[in-house]
GROMACS .gro file of C-alpha atoms in nm:
model
  428
    1MET     CA    1  -1.359  -1.760  -0.719
    2ALA     CA    2  -1.698  -1.530  -0.618
    3SER     CA    3  -1.748  -1.210  -0.832
    4LEU     CA    4  -1.807  -0.939  -0.577
    5HIS     CA    5  -2.042  -0.706  -0.766
    6ASP     CA    6  -2.304  -0.713  -0.475
    7THR     CA    7  -2.034  -0.598  -0.257
    8PRO     CA    8  -2.250  -0.266  -0.121
    9THR     CA    9  -1.911   0.026  -0.140
   10ARG     CA   10  -1.991   0.449  -0.091
   11PRO     CA   11  -2.184   0.574  -0.329
   12ALA     CA   12  -1.932   0.667  -0.664
   13ALA     CA   13  -2.051   1.045  -0.646
   14PRO     CA   14  -1.926   1.272  -0.361
   15SER     CA   15  -2.122   1.407  -0.113
   16ALA     CA   16  -2.170   1.752  -0.049
   17PRO     CA   17  -1.896   1.964   0.037
   18THR     CA   18  -1.618   1.873   0.378
   19ARG     CA   19  -1.583   2.234   0.526
   20PRO     CA   20  -1.207   2.231   0.463
   21SER     CA   21  -1.004   2.281   0.822
   22THR     CA   22  -0.790   2.615   0.827
   23LEU     CA   23  -0.478   2.439   0.974
   24ALA     CA   24  -0.325   2.128   0.913
   25PRO     CA   25  -0.381   1.814   1.204
   26SER     CA   26  -0.087   1.790   1.424
   27SER     CA   27   0.098   1.432   1.496
   28GLN     CA   28  -0.109   1.392   1.784
   29GLN     CA   29  -0.459   1.497   1.623
   30LEU     CA   30  -0.392   1.240   1.446
   31ALA     CA   31  -0.310   0.979   1.668
   32GLU     CA   32  -0.597   1.067   1.881
   33ARG     CA   33  -0.765   1.096   1.606
   34PHE     CA   34  -0.665   0.676   1.445
   35ARG     CA   35  -0.525   0.482   1.763
   36PRO     CA   36  -0.866   0.381   1.858
   37VAL     CA   37  -0.964   0.232   1.548
   38PHE     CA   38  -0.587   0.127   1.482
   39ASP     CA   39  -0.669  -0.062   1.825
   40ARG     CA   40  -0.975  -0.188   1.674
   41ILE     CA   41  -0.873  -0.338   1.394
   42ALA     CA   42  -0.589  -0.527   1.606
   43GLU     CA   43  -0.828  -0.701   1.831
   44HIS     CA   44  -0.919  -0.952   1.609
   45ALA     CA   45  -0.662  -0.952   1.313
   46ALA     CA   46  -0.548  -1.312   1.379
   47GLN     CA   47  -0.870  -1.457   1.402
   48ARG     CA   48  -0.959  -1.241   1.018
   49GLU     CA   49  -0.616  -1.425   0.937
   50HIS     CA   50  -0.734  -1.777   1.077
   51ASP     CA   51  -1.083  -1.718   0.879
   52ARG     CA   52  -0.952  -1.581   0.616
   53GLU     CA   53  -1.246  -1.300   0.701
   54LEU     CA   54  -1.156  -1.056   0.396
   55ALA     CA   55  -1.119  -0.685   0.560
   56TYR     CA   56  -1.455  -0.525   0.469
   57ALA     CA   57  -1.581  -0.414   0.799
   58PRO     CA   58  -1.184  -0.240   0.849
   59VAL     CA   59  -1.172  -0.063   0.623
   60ALA     CA   60  -1.509   0.056   0.657
   61TRP     CA   61  -1.411   0.205   0.998
   62LEU     CA   62  -1.096   0.369   0.871
   63LYS     CA   63  -1.319   0.517   0.570
   64ALA     CA   64  -1.563   0.621   0.871
   65ALA     CA   65  -1.234   0.788   1.020
   66ARG     CA   66  -1.185   0.942   0.716
   67PHE     CA   67  -0.802   0.804   0.684
   68GLY     CA   68  -0.817   0.835   0.342
   69ALA     CA   69  -0.855   1.185   0.335
   70LEU     CA   70  -0.501   1.169   0.528
   71ARG     CA   71  -0.320   1.302   0.178
   72VAL     CA   72  -0.562   1.514   0.080
   73PRO     CA   73  -0.512   1.896   0.086
   74LEU     CA   74  -0.691   2.126   0.316
   75GLU     CA   75  -0.896   2.342   0.066
   76HIS     CA   76  -1.027   2.020  -0.092
   77GLY     CA   77  -1.148   1.897   0.200
   78GLY     CA   78  -0.923   1.664   0.331
   79LEU     CA   79  -0.701   1.633   0.651
   80GLY     CA   80  -0.416   1.797   0.475
   81ALA     CA   81  -0.151   1.579   0.653
   82SER     CA   82   0.230   1.572   0.566
   83VAL     CA   83   0.424   1.273   0.412
   84GLU     CA   84   0.574   1.220   0.743
   85GLN     CA   85   0.273   1.178   0.886
   86LEU     CA   86   0.109   0.964   0.680
   87TYR     CA   87   0.396   0.682   0.742
   88ASP     CA   88   0.394   0.675   1.102
   89LEU     CA   89   0.057   0.635   1.091
   90LEU     CA   90   0.100   0.321   0.849
   91ILE     CA   91   0.359   0.191   1.041
   92GLU     CA   92   0.068   0.216   1.319
   93LEU     CA   93  -0.165   0.008   1.085
   94GLY     CA   94   0.102  -0.239   1.029
   95GLU     CA   95   0.107  -0.295   1.348
   96ALA     CA   96  -0.268  -0.356   1.401
   97ASP     CA   97  -0.328  -0.559   1.060
   98SER     CA   98  -0.094  -0.603   0.833
   99ASN     CA   99  -0.310  -0.617   0.503
  100LEU     CA  100  -0.521  -0.323   0.611
  101PRO     CA  101  -0.188  -0.049   0.440
  102GLN     CA  102  -0.121  -0.293   0.149
  103ILE     CA  103  -0.502  -0.268   0.067
  104LEU     CA  104  -0.539   0.104   0.066
  105ARG     CA  105  -0.157   0.090  -0.115
  106ALA     CA  106  -0.345   0.165  -0.451
  107HIS     CA  107  -0.565   0.449  -0.290
  108PHE     CA  108  -0.238   0.637  -0.125
  109GLY     CA  109  -0.099   0.623  -0.428
  110PHE     CA  110  -0.294   0.682  -0.664
  111ILE     CA  111  -0.310   1.061  -0.456
  112GLU     CA  112   0.053   1.082  -0.457
  113ARG     CA  113   0.051   1.083  -0.845
  114LEU     CA  114  -0.180   1.300  -0.860
  115PHE     CA  115   0.069   1.554  -0.682
  116ALA     CA  116   0.361   1.407  -0.900
  117GLU     CA  117   0.269   1.292  -1.228
  118ILE     CA  118  -0.066   1.445  -1.324
  119ASP     CA  119  -0.154   1.781  -1.409
  120PRO     CA  120  -0.299   2.033  -1.108
  121ALA     CA  121  -0.616   2.151  -1.315
  122LEU     CA  122  -0.704   1.776  -1.297
  123HIS     CA  123  -0.657   1.746  -0.944
  124GLY     CA  124  -0.964   1.852  -0.775
  125PRO     CA  125  -1.233   1.657  -0.885
  126TRP     CA  126  -1.036   1.345  -0.729
  127MET     CA  127  -0.948   1.500  -0.399
  128ARG     CA  128  -1.285   1.610  -0.360
  129LEU     CA  129  -1.410   1.243  -0.380
  130ALA     CA  130  -1.069   1.120  -0.146
  131ALA     CA  131  -1.217   1.358   0.114
  132ASP     CA  132  -1.536   1.254   0.091
  133GLY     CA  133  -1.401   0.907   0.207
  134VAL     CA  134  -1.394   0.752  -0.138
  135ILE     CA  135  -1.108   0.456  -0.201
  136PHE     CA  136  -0.927   0.433  -0.473
  137GLY     CA  137  -0.810   0.027  -0.593
  138ASN     CA  138  -0.570  -0.028  -0.858
  139ALA     CA  139  -0.578  -0.212  -1.207
  140THR     CA  140  -0.196  -0.236  -1.301
  141THR     CA  141   0.006  -0.574  -1.311
  142GLU     CA  142  -0.096  -0.778  -1.657
  143LEU     CA  143  -0.064  -1.177  -1.633
  144GLY     CA  144   0.173  -1.332  -1.890
  145GLU     CA  145   0.531  -1.297  -2.014
  146GLY     CA  146   0.437  -0.969  -2.231
  147ALA     CA  147   0.689  -0.731  -2.350
  148LEU     CA  148   0.824  -0.513  -2.056
  149GLY     CA  149   0.619  -0.268  -1.931
  150ALA     CA  150   0.374  -0.318  -2.187
  151LEU     CA  151   0.022  -0.286  -2.131
  152GLN     CA  152  -0.268  -0.513  -2.351
  153THR     CA  153  -0.535  -0.369  -2.197
  154THR     CA  154  -0.694  -0.100  -2.396
  155LEU     CA  155  -0.916   0.213  -2.482
  156THR     CA  156  -1.099   0.278  -2.790
  157ARG     CA  157  -1.284   0.538  -2.886
  158ASP     CA  158  -1.656   0.380  -2.812
  159LYS     CA  159  -1.805   0.471  -3.214
  160LYS     CA  160  -2.171   0.410  -3.126
  161ASP     CA  161  -2.336   0.675  -2.892
  162GLY     CA  162  -2.265   0.977  -3.045
  163THR     CA  163  -1.992   1.098  -2.779
  164ASP     CA  164  -1.635   1.118  -2.702
  165ALA     CA  165  -1.660   0.792  -2.450
  166TRP     CA  166  -1.425   0.588  -2.471
  167ARG     CA  167  -1.442   0.171  -2.367
  168LEU     CA  168  -1.149   0.008  -2.181
  169ASP     CA  169  -1.047  -0.357  -2.243
  170GLY     CA  170  -0.826  -0.611  -2.041
  171ASP     CA  171  -0.755  -0.886  -1.771
  172LYS     CA  172  -0.514  -0.737  -1.468
  173PHE     CA  173  -0.364  -0.990  -1.155
  174TYR     CA  174  -0.233  -0.867  -0.881
  175SER     CA  175  -0.550  -0.613  -0.817
  176THR     CA  176  -0.435  -0.484  -0.447
  177GLY     CA  177  -0.750  -0.363  -0.253
  178THR     CA  178  -0.966  -0.332  -0.538
  179LEU     CA  179  -1.210  -0.534  -0.385
  180TYR     CA  180  -1.302  -0.262  -0.129
  181ALA     CA  181  -1.185  -0.002  -0.335
  182ASP     CA  182  -1.505   0.211  -0.446
  183TRP     CA  183  -1.296   0.316  -0.744
  184ILE     CA  184  -1.079   0.192  -0.959
  185SER     CA  185  -0.728   0.358  -1.170
  186VAL     CA  186  -0.682   0.137  -1.430
  187ALA     CA  187  -0.347   0.139  -1.648
  188ALA     CA  188  -0.413   0.134  -2.021
  189GLN     CA  189  -0.345   0.176  -2.347
  190ARG     CA  190  -0.523   0.453  -2.497
  191LEU     CA  191  -0.558   0.369  -2.882
  192ASN     CA  192  -0.631   0.756  -3.086
  193ASP     CA  193  -0.795   0.794  -3.363
  194ASP     CA  194  -0.526   0.901  -3.548
  195GLY     CA  195  -0.299   0.556  -3.499
  196SER     CA  196  -0.077   0.674  -3.197
  197SER     CA  197  -0.099   0.579  -2.806
  198ASP     CA  198  -0.077   0.693  -2.516
  199ARG     CA  199  -0.017   0.550  -2.145
  200VAL     CA  200  -0.332   0.691  -1.969
  201ILE     CA  201  -0.492   0.578  -1.663
  202ALA     CA  202  -0.843   0.528  -1.678
  203LEU     CA  203  -1.098   0.590  -1.382
  204VAL     CA  204  -1.429   0.417  -1.277
  205PRO     CA  205  -1.607   0.340  -1.071
  206ALA     CA  206  -1.604  -0.002  -0.888
  207GLU     CA  207  -1.963  -0.114  -0.953
  208ALA     CA  208  -2.018  -0.033  -1.318
  209ALA     CA  209  -2.128  -0.216  -1.588
  210GLY     CA  210  -1.825  -0.489  -1.714
  211ILE     CA  211  -1.642  -0.511  -1.443
  212GLU     CA  212  -1.581  -0.775  -1.245
  213ARG     CA  213  -1.358  -0.836  -0.911
  214VAL     CA  214  -1.290  -1.215  -0.814
  215ASP     CA  215  -1.145  -1.284  -0.552
  216ASP     CA  216  -0.877  -1.545  -0.632
  217TRP     CA  217  -0.543  -1.427  -0.460
  218ARG     CA  218  -0.382  -1.755  -0.291
  219GLY     CA  219  -0.047  -1.643  -0.199
  220PHE     CA  220   0.028  -1.780   0.148
  221GLY     CA  221   0.090  -1.447   0.305
  222GLN     CA  222  -0.159  -1.096   0.295
  223ARG     CA  223  -0.405  -1.355   0.269
  224LEU     CA  224  -0.708  -1.025   0.314
  225SER     CA  225  -0.523  -0.801   0.063
  226ALA     CA  226  -0.717  -0.888  -0.193
  227SER     CA  227  -0.481  -0.886  -0.474
  228GLY     CA  228  -0.668  -1.055  -0.698
  229THR     CA  229  -0.787  -1.032  -1.036
  230THR     CA  230  -0.970  -0.723  -1.192
  231ARG     CA  231  -1.146  -0.785  -1.544
  232PHE     CA  232  -1.248  -0.529  -1.787
  233ARG     CA  233  -1.502  -0.584  -2.061
  234GLN     CA  234  -1.652  -0.251  -2.287
  235VAL     CA  235  -1.687  -0.051  -1.978
  236ARG     CA  236  -1.711   0.330  -2.097
  237VAL     CA  237  -1.527   0.565  -1.959
  238LYS     CA  238  -1.598   0.973  -1.978
  239PRO     CA  239  -1.341   1.168  -2.141
  240GLU     CA  240  -1.307   1.358  -1.818
  241HIS     CA  241  -1.200   1.033  -1.605
  242VAL     CA  242  -0.928   0.962  -1.850
  243LEU     CA  243  -0.572   1.123  -1.684
  244LEU     CA  244  -0.286   1.130  -1.912
  245TYR     CA  245   0.088   1.120  -1.745
  246VAL     CA  246   0.352   1.181  -1.873
  247ARG     CA  247   0.680   1.008  -1.747
  248ASP     CA  248   0.970   1.222  -1.962
  249GLN     CA  249   1.144   1.286  -1.600
  250PRO     CA  250   1.175   1.089  -1.266
  251THR     CA  251   0.897   1.159  -0.988
  252PRO     CA  252   0.886   1.015  -0.592
  253LEU     CA  253   0.638   0.730  -0.678
  254THR     CA  254   0.795   0.440  -0.680
  255ALA     CA  255   0.966   0.561  -0.356
  256HIS     CA  256   0.605   0.627  -0.211
  257PHE     CA  257   0.489   0.249  -0.311
  258GLN     CA  258   0.782   0.081  -0.212
  259LEU     CA  259   0.824   0.277   0.126
  260THR     CA  260   0.408   0.158   0.190
  261HIS     CA  261   0.562  -0.201   0.155
  262LEU     CA  262   0.853  -0.095   0.359
  263ALA     CA  263   0.615   0.068   0.670
  264THR     CA  264   0.409  -0.228   0.664
  265LEU     CA  265   0.711  -0.436   0.720
  266ALA     CA  266   0.838  -0.196   1.015
  267GLY     CA  267   0.426  -0.238   1.180
  268ILE     CA  268   0.465  -0.651   1.140
  269ALA     CA  269   0.794  -0.603   1.382
  270ARG     CA  270   0.587  -0.363   1.622
  271ALA     CA  271   0.350  -0.633   1.625
  272ILE     CA  272   0.620  -0.938   1.679
  273VAL     CA  273   0.757  -0.717   1.960
  274ARG     CA  274   0.379  -0.701   2.089
  275ASP     CA  275   0.289  -1.047   2.044
  276ALA     CA  276   0.593  -1.176   2.208
  277VAL     CA  277   0.590  -0.955   2.499
  278ALA     CA  278   0.214  -1.095   2.546
  279PHE     CA  279   0.333  -1.422   2.518
  280VAL     CA  280   0.556  -1.422   2.777
  281GLN     CA  281   0.429  -1.240   3.077
  282PRO     CA  282   0.174  -1.420   3.214
  283ARG     CA  283   0.392  -1.814   3.065
  284LYS     CA  284   0.496  -1.986   3.398
  285ARG     CA  285   0.628  -2.331   3.208
  286VAL     CA  286   0.994  -2.326   3.231
  287TYR     CA  287   1.249  -2.530   3.145
  288SER     CA  288   1.463  -2.770   3.381
  289HIS     CA  289   1.799  -2.621   3.152
  290GLY     CA  290   1.647  -2.244   3.220
  291SER     CA  291   1.801  -1.925   3.318
  292GLY     CA  292   1.465  -1.806   3.485
  293ALA     CA  293   1.250  -1.916   3.758
  294THR     CA  294   0.955  -1.790   3.487
  295PRO     CA  295   0.998  -1.711   3.141
  296ARG     CA  296   0.980  -1.358   3.174
  297GLU     CA  297   1.264  -1.362   3.467
  298ASP     CA  298   1.496  -1.587   3.188
  299PRO     CA  299   1.795  -1.366   3.125
  300LEU     CA  300   1.781  -1.532   2.770
  301VAL     CA  301   1.414  -1.454   2.716
  302GLN     CA  302   1.434  -1.156   2.768
  303GLN     CA  303   1.695  -1.130   2.527
  304VAL     CA  304   1.551  -1.222   2.248
  305ILE     CA  305   1.276  -0.965   2.334
  306GLY     CA  306   1.553  -0.716   2.340
  307GLN     CA  307   1.677  -0.771   2.008
  308LEU     CA  308   1.312  -0.836   1.829
  309ALA     CA  309   1.222  -0.463   2.047
  310SER     CA  310   1.550  -0.321   1.847
  311THR     CA  311   1.489  -0.502   1.493
  312ALA     CA  312   1.162  -0.263   1.516
  313PHE     CA  313   1.333   0.026   1.613
  314VAL     CA  314   1.609   0.003   1.296
  315ALA     CA  315   1.295  -0.043   1.113
  316ALA     CA  316   1.038   0.185   1.200
  317SER     CA  317   1.321   0.441   1.248
  318THR     CA  318   1.455   0.361   0.818
  319VAL     CA  319   1.121   0.440   0.684
  320GLN     CA  320   1.098   0.766   0.890
  321ALA     CA  321   1.424   0.872   0.745
  322VAL     CA  322   1.284   0.788   0.398
  323ALA     CA  323   0.966   0.972   0.478
  324ARG     CA  324   1.160   1.299   0.529
  325GLY     CA  325   1.308   1.275   0.197
  326LEU     CA  326   0.986   1.267   0.041
  327GLY     CA  327   0.865   1.480   0.253
  328GLU     CA  328   1.110   1.723   0.132
  329VAL     CA  329   1.005   1.652  -0.236
  330ASP     CA  330   0.628   1.690  -0.146
  331ARG     CA  331   0.752   2.022   0.000
  332HIS     CA  332   0.846   2.158  -0.322
  333LEU     CA  333   0.538   1.986  -0.516
  334GLN     CA  334   0.257   2.127  -0.276
  335ARG     CA  335   0.460   2.486  -0.417
  336GLY     CA  336   0.468   2.483  -0.707
  337GLU     CA  337   0.846   2.421  -0.777
  338PRO     CA  338   1.083   2.195  -0.976
  339VAL     CA  339   1.185   1.927  -0.764
  340PRO     CA  340   1.597   1.894  -0.772
  341GLU     CA  341   1.677   1.618  -0.971
  342GLN     CA  342   1.971   1.471  -0.705
  343LEU     CA  343   1.704   1.460  -0.476
  344LEU     CA  344   1.497   1.243  -0.611
  345PHE     CA  345   1.788   1.040  -0.673
  346GLU     CA  346   1.827   1.063  -0.304
  347VAL     CA  347   1.544   0.935  -0.266
  348GLU     CA  348   1.538   0.622  -0.468
  349LEU     CA  349   1.836   0.504  -0.337
  350ASN     CA  350   1.727   0.543   0.016
  351THR     CA  351   1.442   0.386  -0.033
  352ALA     CA  352   1.646   0.047  -0.174
  353LYS     CA  353   1.844   0.053   0.103
  354ALA     CA  354   1.602   0.073   0.300
  355GLN     CA  355   1.470  -0.253   0.139
  356ALA     CA  356   1.756  -0.392   0.124
  357GLY     CA  357   1.829  -0.384   0.508
  358ILE     CA  358   1.505  -0.394   0.645
  359VAL     CA  359   1.368  -0.720   0.520
  360ASP     CA  360   1.655  -0.960   0.606
  361ALA     CA  361   1.615  -0.830   0.989
  362VAL     CA  362   1.206  -0.878   1.000
  363LEU     CA  363   1.253  -1.254   0.905
  364GLN     CA  364   1.452  -1.341   1.097
  365ALA     CA  365   1.258  -1.150   1.349
  366GLY     CA  366   0.901  -1.336   1.246
  367THR     CA  367   1.142  -1.664   1.281
  368ARG     CA  368   1.328  -1.565   1.627
  369LEU     CA  369   0.988  -1.490   1.807
  370PHE     CA  370   0.961  -1.884   1.856
  371ASP     CA  371   1.196  -1.908   2.025
  372ILE     CA  372   1.059  -1.709   2.358
  373GLY     CA  373   0.797  -2.021   2.368
  374GLY     CA  374   0.761  -2.437   2.330
  375ALA     CA  375   0.505  -2.634   2.167
  376SER     CA  376   0.227  -2.379   2.245
  377ALA     CA  377   0.318  -2.072   2.037
  378LEU     CA  378   0.266  -2.286   1.758
  379GLN     CA  379  -0.127  -2.364   1.858
  380GLU     CA  380  -0.317  -2.215   1.485
  381ASP     CA  381  -0.548  -1.962   1.691
  382ARG     CA  382  -0.262  -1.737   1.781
  383ARG     CA  383  -0.085  -1.730   1.427
  384LEU     CA  384   0.197  -1.587   1.472
  385ASP     CA  385   0.356  -1.716   1.213
  386ARG     CA  386   0.150  -1.493   1.020
  387HIS     CA  387   0.400  -1.266   1.119
  388TRP     CA  388   0.695  -1.437   0.881
  389ARG     CA  389   0.443  -1.509   0.600
  390ASN     CA  390   0.302  -1.156   0.523
  391ALA     CA  391   0.690  -1.021   0.593
  392ARG     CA  392   0.788  -1.286   0.292
  393THR     CA  393   0.453  -1.205   0.096
  394LEU     CA  394   0.573  -0.836   0.125
  395ALA     CA  395   0.974  -0.879   0.054
  396SER     CA  396   0.907  -1.037  -0.271
  397HIS     CA  397   0.724  -0.775  -0.404
  398ASN     CA  398   0.979  -0.615  -0.629
  399PRO     CA  399   1.272  -0.853  -0.553
  400THR     CA  400   1.489  -0.709  -0.272
  401ILE     CA  401   1.817  -0.836  -0.460
  402TYR     CA  402   1.779  -0.646  -0.721
  403LYS     CA  403   1.729  -0.349  -0.486
  404GLY     CA  404   2.070  -0.421  -0.341
  405ARG     CA  405   2.229  -0.425  -0.727
  406VAL     CA  406   2.098  -0.098  -0.791
  407VAL     CA  407   2.270   0.048  -0.477
  408GLY     CA  408   2.577  -0.081  -0.563
  409ASP     CA  409   2.557  -0.007  -0.971
  410HIS     CA  410   2.585   0.352  -0.823
  411LEU     CA  411   2.788   0.362  -0.585
  412LEU     CA  412   3.057   0.125  -0.786
  413ASN     CA  413   2.982   0.286  -1.134
  414GLY     CA  414   2.719   0.570  -1.098
  415ALA     CA  415   2.452   0.420  -1.260
  416ARG     CA  416   2.102   0.629  -1.196
  417PRO     CA  417   1.883   0.495  -0.976
  418THR     CA  418   1.564   0.294  -1.188
  419PHE     CA  419   1.253   0.499  -1.140
  420TYR     CA  420   1.034   0.324  -1.333
  421TRP     CA  421   0.914  -0.047  -1.210
  422ALA     CA  422   0.779  -0.295  -1.495
  423VAL     CA  423   0.803  -0.678  -1.561
  424GLY     CA  424   0.737  -0.875  -1.853
  425ALA     CA  425   0.970  -1.051  -2.089
  426ILE     CA  426   1.262  -0.835  -2.266
  427ALA     CA  427   1.167  -0.788  -2.617
  428SER     CA  428   1.323  -0.931  -2.930
   0.00000   0.00000   0.00000
């Protein structure tokens, strides 16, 4: 289990301010900017998967293109892209390599958290860092049964140096993307001097003393997402790097996190179509009981390809439909208006419906892919199996069975959707 303290990352301090554009980019402009990067990422995605070569180079290419600045407002030097544009691009990135949207899920989730849950007066420094190319990772989930939603990671007052600084201690697992990050967003319990406590976000440079990032993710899918362990031992945290967030009302944040997974699944569905077509088109080998002179002329093979394409279309269209709802929420937030509670309910329920609808279809597509060829489709260097494995791994986050139940309970009994996810044991 190798520590990556010596992995080079972008300097934590921001560079010279970027001159903001006066106009938000069109979808065509964004596509022209990022598709060459996506093509470069896709070129060796199967080989990286086969060799388990961590995605430092693809992350660096995206940083150089300022992909992480997509949702940063123009006034902070970002690209000012809309929610809908973000998810369209995440689908395309997922098609190139499904590890990349998951790696960046925490980064974009942090930006959306600022919009939805953090005092706007505190946004500036963090938005400017993201505009400069800094990538934010996550350290939220903890191992063990624990009390549902409770945190063992703590911030305590540093009484030794005579300042208002804090010290961060704890262990996190499923720290997806943090091996590639410049800063880490850490969920912690702040223990105040008066004996009270608050749930906060502590932001720390990834190279800070006392942090150990370990590549110990051993899942059979999303093998390059770096969803491993992060340890914090007496990490010094400046007071201005502690953000208090109060969840006394629904927010769109959980829908954003889940929709990133669904956009990645939609990207996988597109990659399945791409690889199926690339496999069949040059193929000459047929079977005596087949139905065409070549596989590409076989109507049964054509039918499978068509069904795979239909799944990809439905998956992407579903993600785009939910993204439109989140975009409407975001426009309320950007105008400084209260978000109608009913709109938040609809977005959360639609995200749950989307998950229940997309997951099985994409998993089936990952299996049906192998109906278009014989044993040669199983060759490990092709890594066609990665599509099913990666989809299965993504589908195991926030299990789909509970999403279906939430929708059914709402329809039958008018129950409110669950906005804030937590894991652990029920406190006795």
